[in-house]
PDB file of C-alpha atoms in Angstrom:
ATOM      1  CA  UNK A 175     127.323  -5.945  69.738  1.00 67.00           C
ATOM      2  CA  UNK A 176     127.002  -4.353  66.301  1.00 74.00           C
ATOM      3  CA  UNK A 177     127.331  -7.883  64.528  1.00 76.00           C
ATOM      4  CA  UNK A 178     124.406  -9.140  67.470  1.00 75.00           C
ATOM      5  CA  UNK A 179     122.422  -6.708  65.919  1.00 83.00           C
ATOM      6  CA  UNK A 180     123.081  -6.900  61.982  1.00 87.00           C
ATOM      7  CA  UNK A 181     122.173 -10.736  62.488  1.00 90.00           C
ATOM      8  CA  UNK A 182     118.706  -9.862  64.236  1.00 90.00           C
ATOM      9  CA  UNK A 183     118.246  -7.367  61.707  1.00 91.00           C
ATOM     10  CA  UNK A 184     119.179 -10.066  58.787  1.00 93.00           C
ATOM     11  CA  UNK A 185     117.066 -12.467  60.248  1.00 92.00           C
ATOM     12  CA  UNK A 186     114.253  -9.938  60.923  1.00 92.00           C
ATOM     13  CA  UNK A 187     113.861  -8.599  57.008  1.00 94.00           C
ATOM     14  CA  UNK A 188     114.542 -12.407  56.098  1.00 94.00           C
ATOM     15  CA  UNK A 189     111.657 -13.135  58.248  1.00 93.00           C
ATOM     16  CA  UNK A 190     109.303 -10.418  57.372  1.00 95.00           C
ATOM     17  CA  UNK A 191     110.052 -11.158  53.235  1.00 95.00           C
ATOM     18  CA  UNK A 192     109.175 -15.059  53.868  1.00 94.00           C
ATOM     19  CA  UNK A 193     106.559 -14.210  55.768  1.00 93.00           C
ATOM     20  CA  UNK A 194     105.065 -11.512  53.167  1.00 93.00           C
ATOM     21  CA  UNK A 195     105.197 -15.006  50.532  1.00 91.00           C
ATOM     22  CA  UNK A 196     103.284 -16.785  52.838  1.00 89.00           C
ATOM     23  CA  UNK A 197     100.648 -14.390  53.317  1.00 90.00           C
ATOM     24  CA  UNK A 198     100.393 -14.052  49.406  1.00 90.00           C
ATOM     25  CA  UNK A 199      99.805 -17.908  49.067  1.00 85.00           C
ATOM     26  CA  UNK A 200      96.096 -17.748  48.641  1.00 85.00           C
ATOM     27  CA  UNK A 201      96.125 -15.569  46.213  1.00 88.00           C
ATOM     28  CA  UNK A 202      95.544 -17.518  43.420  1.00 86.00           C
ATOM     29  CA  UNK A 203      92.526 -19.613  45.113  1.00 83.00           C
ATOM     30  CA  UNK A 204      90.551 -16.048  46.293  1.00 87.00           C
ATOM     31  CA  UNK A 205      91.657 -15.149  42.267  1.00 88.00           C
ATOM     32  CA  UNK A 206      89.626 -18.516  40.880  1.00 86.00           C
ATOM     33  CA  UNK A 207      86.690 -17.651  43.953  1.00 86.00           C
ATOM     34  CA  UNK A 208      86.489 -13.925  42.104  1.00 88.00           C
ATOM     35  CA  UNK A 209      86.655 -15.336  38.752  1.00 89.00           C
ATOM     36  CA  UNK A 210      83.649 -18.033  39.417  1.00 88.00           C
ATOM     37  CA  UNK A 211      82.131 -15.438  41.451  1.00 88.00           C
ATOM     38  CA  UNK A 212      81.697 -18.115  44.188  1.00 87.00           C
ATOM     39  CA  UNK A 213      83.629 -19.696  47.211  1.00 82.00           C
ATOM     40  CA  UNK A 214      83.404 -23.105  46.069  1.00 73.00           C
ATOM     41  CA  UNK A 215      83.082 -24.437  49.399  1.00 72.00           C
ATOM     42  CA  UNK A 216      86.382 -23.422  51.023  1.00 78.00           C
ATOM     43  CA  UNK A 217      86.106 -22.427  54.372  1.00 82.00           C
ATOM     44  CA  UNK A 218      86.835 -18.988  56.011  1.00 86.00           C
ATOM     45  CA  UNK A 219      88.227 -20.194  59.606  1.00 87.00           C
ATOM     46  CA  UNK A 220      91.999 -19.831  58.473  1.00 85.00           C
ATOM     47  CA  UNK A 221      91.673 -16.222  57.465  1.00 89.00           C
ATOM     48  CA  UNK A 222      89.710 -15.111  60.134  1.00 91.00           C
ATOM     49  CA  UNK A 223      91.892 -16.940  62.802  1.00 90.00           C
ATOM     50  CA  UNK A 224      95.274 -15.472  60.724  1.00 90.00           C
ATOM     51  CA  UNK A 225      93.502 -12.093  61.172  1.00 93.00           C
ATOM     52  CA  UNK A 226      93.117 -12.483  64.790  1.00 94.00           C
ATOM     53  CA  UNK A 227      96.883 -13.293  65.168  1.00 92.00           C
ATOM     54  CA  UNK A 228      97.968 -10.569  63.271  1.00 93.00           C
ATOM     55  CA  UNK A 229      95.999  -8.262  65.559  1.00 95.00           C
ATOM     56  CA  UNK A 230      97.130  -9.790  68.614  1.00 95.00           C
ATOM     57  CA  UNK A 231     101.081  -9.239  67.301  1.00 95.00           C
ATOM     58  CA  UNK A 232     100.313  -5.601  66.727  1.00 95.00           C
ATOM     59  CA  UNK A 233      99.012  -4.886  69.557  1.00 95.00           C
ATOM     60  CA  UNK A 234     101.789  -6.460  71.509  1.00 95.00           C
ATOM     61  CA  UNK A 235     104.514  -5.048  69.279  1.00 94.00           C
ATOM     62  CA  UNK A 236     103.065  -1.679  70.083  1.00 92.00           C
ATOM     63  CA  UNK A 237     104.352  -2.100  73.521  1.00 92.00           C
ATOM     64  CA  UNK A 238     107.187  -3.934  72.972  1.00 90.00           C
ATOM     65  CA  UNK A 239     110.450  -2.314  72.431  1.00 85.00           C
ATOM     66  CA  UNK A 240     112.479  -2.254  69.206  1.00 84.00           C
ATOM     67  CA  UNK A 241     109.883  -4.543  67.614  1.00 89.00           C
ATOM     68  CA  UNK A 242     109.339  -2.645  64.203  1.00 93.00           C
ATOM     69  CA  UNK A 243     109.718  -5.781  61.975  1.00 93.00           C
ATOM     70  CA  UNK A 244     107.196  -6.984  64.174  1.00 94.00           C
ATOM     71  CA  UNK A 245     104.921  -4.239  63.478  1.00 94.00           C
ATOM     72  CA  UNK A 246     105.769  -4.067  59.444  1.00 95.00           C
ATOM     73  CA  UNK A 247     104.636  -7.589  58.928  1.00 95.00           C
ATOM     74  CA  UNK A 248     101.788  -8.013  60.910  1.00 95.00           C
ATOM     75  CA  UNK A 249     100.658  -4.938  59.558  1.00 96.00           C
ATOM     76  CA  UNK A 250     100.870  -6.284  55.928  1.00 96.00           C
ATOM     77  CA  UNK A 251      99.557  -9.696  57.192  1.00 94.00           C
ATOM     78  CA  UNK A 252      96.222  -7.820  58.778  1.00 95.00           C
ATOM     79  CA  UNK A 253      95.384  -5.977  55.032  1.00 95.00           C
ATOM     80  CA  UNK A 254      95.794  -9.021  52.744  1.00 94.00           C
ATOM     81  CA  UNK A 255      93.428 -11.334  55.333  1.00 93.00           C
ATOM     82  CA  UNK A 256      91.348  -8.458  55.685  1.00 95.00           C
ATOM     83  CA  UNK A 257      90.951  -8.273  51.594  1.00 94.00           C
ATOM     84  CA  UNK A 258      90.809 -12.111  51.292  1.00 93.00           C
ATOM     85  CA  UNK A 259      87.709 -12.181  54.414  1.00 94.00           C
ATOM     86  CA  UNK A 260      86.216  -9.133  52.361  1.00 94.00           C
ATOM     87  CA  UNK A 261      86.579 -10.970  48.956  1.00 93.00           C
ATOM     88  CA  UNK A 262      84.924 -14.327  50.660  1.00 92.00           C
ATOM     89  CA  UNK A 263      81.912 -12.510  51.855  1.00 93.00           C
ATOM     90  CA  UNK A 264      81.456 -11.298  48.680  1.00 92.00           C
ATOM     91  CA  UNK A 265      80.373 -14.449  47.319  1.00 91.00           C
ATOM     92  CA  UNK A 266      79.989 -16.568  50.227  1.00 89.00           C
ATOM     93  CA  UNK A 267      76.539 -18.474  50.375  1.00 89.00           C
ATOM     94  CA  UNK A 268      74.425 -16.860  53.109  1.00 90.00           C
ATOM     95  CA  UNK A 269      75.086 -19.855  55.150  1.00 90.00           C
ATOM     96  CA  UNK A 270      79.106 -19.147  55.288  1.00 90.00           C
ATOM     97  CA  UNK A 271      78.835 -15.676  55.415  1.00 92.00           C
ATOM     98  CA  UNK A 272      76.605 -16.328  58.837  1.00 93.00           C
ATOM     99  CA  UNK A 273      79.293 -18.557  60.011  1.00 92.00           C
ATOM    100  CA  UNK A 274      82.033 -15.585  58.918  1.00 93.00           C
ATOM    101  CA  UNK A 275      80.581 -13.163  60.356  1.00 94.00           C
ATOM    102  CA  UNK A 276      80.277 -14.972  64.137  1.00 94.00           C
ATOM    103  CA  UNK A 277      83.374 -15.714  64.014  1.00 93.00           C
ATOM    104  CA  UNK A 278      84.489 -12.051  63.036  1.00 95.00           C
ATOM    105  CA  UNK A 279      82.538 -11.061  66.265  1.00 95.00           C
ATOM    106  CA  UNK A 280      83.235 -13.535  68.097  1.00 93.00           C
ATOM    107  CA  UNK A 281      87.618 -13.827  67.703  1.00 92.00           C
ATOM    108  CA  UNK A 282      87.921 -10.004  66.133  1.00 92.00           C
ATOM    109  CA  UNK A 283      85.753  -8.070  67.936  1.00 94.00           C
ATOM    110  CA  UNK A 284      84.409  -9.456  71.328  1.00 95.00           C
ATOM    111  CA  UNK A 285      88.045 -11.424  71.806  1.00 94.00           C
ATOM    112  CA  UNK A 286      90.155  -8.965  70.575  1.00 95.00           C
ATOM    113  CA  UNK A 287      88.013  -5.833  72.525  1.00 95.00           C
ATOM    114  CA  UNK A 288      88.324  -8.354  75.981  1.00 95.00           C
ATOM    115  CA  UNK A 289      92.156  -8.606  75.478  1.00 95.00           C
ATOM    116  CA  UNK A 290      92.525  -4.872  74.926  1.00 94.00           C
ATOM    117  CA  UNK A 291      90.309  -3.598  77.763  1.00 94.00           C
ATOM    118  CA  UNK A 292      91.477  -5.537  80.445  1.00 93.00           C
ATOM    119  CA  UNK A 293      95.572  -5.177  79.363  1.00 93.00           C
ATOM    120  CA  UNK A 294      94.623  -1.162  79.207  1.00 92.00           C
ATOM    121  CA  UNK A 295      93.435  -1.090  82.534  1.00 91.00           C
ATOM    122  CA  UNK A 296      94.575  -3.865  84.979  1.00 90.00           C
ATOM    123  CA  UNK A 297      98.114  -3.853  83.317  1.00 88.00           C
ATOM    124  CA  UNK A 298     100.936  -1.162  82.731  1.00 88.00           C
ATOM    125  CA  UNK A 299     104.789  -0.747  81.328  1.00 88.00           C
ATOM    126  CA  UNK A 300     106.333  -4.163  81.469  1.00 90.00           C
ATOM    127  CA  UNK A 301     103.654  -6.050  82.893  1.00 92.00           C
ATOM    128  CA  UNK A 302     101.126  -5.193  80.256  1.00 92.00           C
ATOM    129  CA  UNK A 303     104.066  -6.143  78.058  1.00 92.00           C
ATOM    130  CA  UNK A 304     104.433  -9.613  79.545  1.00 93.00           C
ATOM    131  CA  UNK A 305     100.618 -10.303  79.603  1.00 94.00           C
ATOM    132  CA  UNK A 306     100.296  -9.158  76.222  1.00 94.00           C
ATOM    133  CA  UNK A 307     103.158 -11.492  75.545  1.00 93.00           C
ATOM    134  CA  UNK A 308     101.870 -14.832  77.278  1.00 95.00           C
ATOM    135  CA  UNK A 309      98.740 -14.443  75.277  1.00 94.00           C
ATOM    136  CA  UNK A 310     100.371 -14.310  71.639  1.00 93.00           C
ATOM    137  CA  UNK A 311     102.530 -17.016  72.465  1.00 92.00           C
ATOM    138  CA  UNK A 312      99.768 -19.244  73.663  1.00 90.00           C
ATOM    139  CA  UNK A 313      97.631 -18.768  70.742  1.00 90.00           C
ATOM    140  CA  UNK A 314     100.292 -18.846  68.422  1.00 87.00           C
ATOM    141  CA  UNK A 315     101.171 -22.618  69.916  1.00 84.00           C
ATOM    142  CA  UNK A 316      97.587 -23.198  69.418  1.00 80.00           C
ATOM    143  CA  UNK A 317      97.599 -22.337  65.821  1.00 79.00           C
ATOM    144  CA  UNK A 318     101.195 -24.419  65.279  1.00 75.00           C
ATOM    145  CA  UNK A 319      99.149 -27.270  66.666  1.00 72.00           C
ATOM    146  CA  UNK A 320      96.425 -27.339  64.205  1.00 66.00           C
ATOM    147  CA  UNK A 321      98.120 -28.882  61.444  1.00 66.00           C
ATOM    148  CA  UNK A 322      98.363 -32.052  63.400  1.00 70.00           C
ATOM    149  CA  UNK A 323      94.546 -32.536  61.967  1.00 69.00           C
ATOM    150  CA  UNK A 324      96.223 -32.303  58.328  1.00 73.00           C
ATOM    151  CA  UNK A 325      99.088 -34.915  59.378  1.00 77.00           C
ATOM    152  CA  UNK A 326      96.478 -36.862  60.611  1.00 78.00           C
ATOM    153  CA  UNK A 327      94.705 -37.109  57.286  1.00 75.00           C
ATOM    154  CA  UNK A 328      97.557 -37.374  55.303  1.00 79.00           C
ATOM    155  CA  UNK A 329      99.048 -40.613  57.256  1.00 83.00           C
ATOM    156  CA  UNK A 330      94.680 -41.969  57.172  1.00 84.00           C
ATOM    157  CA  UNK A 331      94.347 -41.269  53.570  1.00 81.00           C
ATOM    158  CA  UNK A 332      98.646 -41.622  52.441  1.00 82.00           C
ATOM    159  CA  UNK A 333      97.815 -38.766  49.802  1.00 80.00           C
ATOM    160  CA  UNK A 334      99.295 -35.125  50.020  1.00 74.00           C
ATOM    161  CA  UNK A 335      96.509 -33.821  48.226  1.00 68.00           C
ATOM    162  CA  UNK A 336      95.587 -31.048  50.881  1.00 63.00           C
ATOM    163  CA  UNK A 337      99.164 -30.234  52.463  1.00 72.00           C
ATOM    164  CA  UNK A 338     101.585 -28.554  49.319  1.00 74.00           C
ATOM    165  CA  UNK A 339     105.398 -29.257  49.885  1.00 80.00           C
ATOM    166  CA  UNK A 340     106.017 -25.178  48.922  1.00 80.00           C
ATOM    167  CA  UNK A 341     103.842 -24.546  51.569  1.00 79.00           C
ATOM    168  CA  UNK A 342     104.905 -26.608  54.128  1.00 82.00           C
ATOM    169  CA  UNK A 343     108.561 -25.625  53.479  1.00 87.00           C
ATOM    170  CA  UNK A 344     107.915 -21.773  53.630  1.00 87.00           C
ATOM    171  CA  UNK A 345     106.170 -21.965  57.028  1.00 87.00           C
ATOM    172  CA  UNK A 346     108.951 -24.152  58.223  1.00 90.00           C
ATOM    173  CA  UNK A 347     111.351 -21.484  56.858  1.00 93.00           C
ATOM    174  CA  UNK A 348     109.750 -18.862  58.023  1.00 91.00           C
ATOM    175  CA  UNK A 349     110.062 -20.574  61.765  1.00 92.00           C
ATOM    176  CA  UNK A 350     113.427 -20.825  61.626  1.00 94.00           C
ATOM    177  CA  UNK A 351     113.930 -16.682  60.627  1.00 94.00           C
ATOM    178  CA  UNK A 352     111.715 -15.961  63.672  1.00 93.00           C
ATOM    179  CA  UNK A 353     113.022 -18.271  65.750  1.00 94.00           C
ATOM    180  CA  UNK A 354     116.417 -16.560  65.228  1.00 94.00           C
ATOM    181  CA  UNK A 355     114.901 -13.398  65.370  1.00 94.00           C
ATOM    182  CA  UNK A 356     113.210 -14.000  68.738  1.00 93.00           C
ATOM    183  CA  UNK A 357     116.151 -15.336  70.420  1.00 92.00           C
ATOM    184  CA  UNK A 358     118.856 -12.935  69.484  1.00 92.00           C
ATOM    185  CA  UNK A 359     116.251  -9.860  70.565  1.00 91.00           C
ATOM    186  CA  UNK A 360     115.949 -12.281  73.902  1.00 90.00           C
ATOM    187  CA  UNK A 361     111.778 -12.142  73.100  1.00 91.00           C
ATOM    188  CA  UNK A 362     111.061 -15.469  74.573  1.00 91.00           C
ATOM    189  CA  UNK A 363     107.435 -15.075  73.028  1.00 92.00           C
ATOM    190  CA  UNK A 364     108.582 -15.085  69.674  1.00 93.00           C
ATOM    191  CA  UNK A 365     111.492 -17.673  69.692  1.00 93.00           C
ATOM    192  CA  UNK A 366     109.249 -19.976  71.385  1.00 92.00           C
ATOM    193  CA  UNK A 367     106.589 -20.747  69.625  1.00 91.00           C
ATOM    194  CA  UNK A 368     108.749 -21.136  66.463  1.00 92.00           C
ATOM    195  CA  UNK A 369     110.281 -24.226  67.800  1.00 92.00           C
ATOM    196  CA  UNK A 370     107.170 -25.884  67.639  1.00 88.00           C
ATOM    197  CA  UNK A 371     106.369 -24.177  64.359  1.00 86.00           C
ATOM    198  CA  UNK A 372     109.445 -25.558  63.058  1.00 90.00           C
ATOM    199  CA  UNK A 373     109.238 -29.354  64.511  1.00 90.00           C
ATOM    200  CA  UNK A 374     105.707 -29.604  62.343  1.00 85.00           C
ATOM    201  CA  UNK A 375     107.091 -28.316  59.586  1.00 86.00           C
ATOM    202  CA  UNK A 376     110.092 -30.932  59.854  1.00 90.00           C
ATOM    203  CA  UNK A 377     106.626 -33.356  60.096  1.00 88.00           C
ATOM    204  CA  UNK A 378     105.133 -32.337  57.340  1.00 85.00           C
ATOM    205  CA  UNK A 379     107.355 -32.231  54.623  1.00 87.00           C
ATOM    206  CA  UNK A 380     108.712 -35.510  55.654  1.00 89.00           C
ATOM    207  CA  UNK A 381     105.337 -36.890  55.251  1.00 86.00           C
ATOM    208  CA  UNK A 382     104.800 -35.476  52.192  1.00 85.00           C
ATOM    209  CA  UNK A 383     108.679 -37.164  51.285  1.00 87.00           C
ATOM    210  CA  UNK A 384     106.787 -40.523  52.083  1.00 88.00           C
ATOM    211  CA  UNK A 385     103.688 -40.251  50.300  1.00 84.00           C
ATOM    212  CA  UNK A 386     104.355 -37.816  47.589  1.00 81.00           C
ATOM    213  CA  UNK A 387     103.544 -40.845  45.309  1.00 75.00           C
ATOM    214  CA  UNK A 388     100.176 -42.522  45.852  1.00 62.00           C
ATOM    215  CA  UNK A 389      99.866 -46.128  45.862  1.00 57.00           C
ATOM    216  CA  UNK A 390      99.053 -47.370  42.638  1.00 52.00           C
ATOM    217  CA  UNK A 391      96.228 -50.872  42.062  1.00 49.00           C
ATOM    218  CA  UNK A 392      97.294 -52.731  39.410  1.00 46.00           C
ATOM    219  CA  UNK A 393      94.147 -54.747  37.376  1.00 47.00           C
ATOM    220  CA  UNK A 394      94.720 -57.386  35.426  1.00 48.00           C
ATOM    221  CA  UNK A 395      92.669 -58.164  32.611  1.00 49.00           C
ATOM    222  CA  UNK A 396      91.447 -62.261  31.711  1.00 49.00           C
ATOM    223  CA  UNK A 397      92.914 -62.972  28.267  1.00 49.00           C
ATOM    224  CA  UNK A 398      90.591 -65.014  25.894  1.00 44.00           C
ATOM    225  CA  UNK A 399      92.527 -67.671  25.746  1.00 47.00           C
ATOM    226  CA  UNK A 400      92.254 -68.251  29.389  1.00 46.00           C
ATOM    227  CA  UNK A 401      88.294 -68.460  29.488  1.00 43.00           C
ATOM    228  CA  UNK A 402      87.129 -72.159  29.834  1.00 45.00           C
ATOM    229  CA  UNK A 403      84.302 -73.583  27.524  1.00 46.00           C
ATOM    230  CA  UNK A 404      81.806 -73.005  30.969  1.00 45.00           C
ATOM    231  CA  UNK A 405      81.925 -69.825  30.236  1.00 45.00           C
ATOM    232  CA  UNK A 406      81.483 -69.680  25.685  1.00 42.00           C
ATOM    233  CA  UNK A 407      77.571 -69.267  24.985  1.00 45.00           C
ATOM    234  CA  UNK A 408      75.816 -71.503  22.261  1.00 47.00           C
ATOM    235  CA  UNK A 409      74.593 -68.480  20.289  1.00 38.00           C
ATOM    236  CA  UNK A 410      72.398 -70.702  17.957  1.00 45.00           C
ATOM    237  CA  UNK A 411      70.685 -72.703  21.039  1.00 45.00           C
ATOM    238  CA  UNK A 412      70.076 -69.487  23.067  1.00 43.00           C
ATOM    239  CA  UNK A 413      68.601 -68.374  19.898  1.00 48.00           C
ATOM    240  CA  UNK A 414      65.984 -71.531  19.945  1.00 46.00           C
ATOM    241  CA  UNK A 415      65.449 -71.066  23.772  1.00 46.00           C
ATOM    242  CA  UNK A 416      64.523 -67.800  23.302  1.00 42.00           C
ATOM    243  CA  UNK A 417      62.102 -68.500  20.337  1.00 45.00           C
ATOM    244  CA  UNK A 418      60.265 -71.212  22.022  1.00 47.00           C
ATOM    245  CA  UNK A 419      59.145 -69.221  25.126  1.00 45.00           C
ATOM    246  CA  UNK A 420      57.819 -66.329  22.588  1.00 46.00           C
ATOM    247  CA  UNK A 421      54.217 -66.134  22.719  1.00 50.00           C
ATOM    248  CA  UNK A 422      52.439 -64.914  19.523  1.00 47.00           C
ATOM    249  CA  UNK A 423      49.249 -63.187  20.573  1.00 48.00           C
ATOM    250  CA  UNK A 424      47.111 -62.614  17.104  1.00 50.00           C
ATOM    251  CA  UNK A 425      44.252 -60.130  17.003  1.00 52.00           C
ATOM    252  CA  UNK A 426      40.802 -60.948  15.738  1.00 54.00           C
ATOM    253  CA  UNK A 427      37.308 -60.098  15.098  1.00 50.00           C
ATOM    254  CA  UNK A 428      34.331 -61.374  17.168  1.00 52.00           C
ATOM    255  CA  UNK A 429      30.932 -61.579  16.532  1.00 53.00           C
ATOM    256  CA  UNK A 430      29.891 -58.306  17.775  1.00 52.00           C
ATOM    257  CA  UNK A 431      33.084 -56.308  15.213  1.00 52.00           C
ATOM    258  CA  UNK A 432      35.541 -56.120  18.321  1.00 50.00           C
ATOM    259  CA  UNK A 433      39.106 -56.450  18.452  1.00 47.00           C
ATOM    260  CA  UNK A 434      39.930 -59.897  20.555  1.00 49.00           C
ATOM    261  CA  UNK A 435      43.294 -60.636  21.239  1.00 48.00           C
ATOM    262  CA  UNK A 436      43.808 -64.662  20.884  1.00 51.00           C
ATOM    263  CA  UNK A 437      46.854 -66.569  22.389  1.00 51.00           C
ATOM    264  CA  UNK A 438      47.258 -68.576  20.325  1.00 54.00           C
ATOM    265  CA  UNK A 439      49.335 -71.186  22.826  1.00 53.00           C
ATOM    266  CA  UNK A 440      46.200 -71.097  24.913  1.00 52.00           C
ATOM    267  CA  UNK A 441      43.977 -72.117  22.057  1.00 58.00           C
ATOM    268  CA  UNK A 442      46.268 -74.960  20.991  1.00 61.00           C
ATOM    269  CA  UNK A 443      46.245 -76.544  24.626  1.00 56.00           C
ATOM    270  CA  UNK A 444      42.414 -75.892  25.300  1.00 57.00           C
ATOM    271  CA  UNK A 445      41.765 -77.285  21.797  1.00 62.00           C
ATOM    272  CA  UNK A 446      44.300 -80.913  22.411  1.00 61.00           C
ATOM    273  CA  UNK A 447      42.440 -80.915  25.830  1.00 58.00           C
ATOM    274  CA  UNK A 448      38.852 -80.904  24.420  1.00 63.00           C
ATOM    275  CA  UNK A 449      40.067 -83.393  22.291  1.00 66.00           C
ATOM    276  CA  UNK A 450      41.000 -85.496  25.091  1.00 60.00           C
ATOM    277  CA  UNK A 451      37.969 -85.495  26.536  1.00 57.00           C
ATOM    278  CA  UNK A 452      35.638 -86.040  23.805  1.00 59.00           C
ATOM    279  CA  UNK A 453      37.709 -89.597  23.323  1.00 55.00           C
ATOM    280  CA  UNK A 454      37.502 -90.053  26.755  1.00 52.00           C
ATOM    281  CA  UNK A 455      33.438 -89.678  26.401  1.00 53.00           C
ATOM    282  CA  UNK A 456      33.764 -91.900  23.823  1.00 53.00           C
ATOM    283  CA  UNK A 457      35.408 -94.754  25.483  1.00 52.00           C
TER     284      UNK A 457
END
């Protein structure tokens, strides 16, 4: 029984220190979004949905028994996506802080306040414990699902551009921990949804195994000794083309002091044609 327990306990604090690594990832993007004093165009659905989760953990380990590790890192997850939501809106355009902000009320206030109201008072003791249970594990399975739309992009595109090995391989560590966690405590809800957390994880760094190296095009360049005479240009004959199709246009005075401008191709041909006719008139 006592090594049962130094195992969960090992695997707990394991957990909750991977877990703590994980939440610190963005750091250094909300650092560059402070620094630039602008969000750059990243969005602010991951932090408000990780926000959501963490709330929905607290407030089920609140009621769950023995679940402090529970409560320590959900508690530390809830303050750094708070501070990375407050640091967004800071210098969000208006048009993503609108977006923020209905999300915020609609996931963290009206979702969250339905959840607690109707556990409060329909549910009690074990019950409220087993409601409050179905519903993190059923959102947490939603959220393990959503990389399958960066999977999907990596096989379309066969670049890991968007999905970093480090971490792919954290969140698939961190699976494992609270898989072990979960199932030596006997808490169905949080060994469960682990498995799944832990089969995309497998996915995604396996992915990232195959493509880690992007496919490189290889030009090839003519050499000169391969062009043909079709394509060598006559330098000195362009040169005459060119000078036989230029029209000098000479300025001159009329009668009346004006400038005239006088083509002076024109006045050759009218001049041979008059020419021709006069002989003509002639004949």
């Amino acid at each position: 029984m006592a090594l049962h327990l130094t195992w969960m306990l090992a695997f707990g604090l394991l957990g909750n220190l991977i877990s703590c690594l994980v939440c610190l990832a963005p750091l250094p993007t909300f650092y560059q979004i402070y620094k630039k004093k602008t969000s750059e165009g990243f969005q602010s659905i991951p932090y408000v949905i990780a926000l959501f989760s963490a709330m929905l953990w607290l407030f089920y380990a609140i009621f769950s028994e023995d679940a402090i590790l529970l409560i320590t890192i959900n508690t530390f997850a809830f303050f750094m996506e708070f501070g990375y939501i407050t640091v967004y809106l800071l210098y969000a355009t208006k048009k993503d802080k609108i977006l923020t902000f209905k999300l915020l009320l609609l996931f963290n206030s009206f979702g969250f306040g339905l959840i607690c109201v109707l556990t409060l008072f329909l549910t009690q003791g074990q019950k409220r414990v087993q409601v409050l249970g179905w519903i993190c594990m059923i959102f947490s399975l939603c959220v393990f699902v959503a990389p399958l739309f960066i999977v999907r992009e990596v096989i379309k595109t066969k670049s890991v551009e968007f999905m970093p090995f480090s971490l792919s391989f954290f969140l698939t560590l961190s699976a494992v921990m609270w898989f072990f966690y979960g199932y030596l405590k006997k808490d169905q809800f949080v060994a469960v949804p682990n498995i799944l957390g832990f089969l995309f994880g497998i996915i995604q760094m396996v992915l990232y195994v195959i493509y880690r190296n992007p496919m490189k095009i290889l030009v090839v360049e003519p050499k000169l000794q391969e062009l043909s005479h079709e394509h060598i240009v006559d330098i000195r004959k362009l040169g005459t083309a060119i000078c036989s199709e230029i029209n000098i246009v000479i300025p001159q005075l009329n009668d009346s002091g004006k400038v005239v401008f006088e083509d002076q191709i024109a006045k050759e041909l009218t001049k041979q044609t008059q020419e021709i006719t006069n002989a003509t008139n002639k004949i």
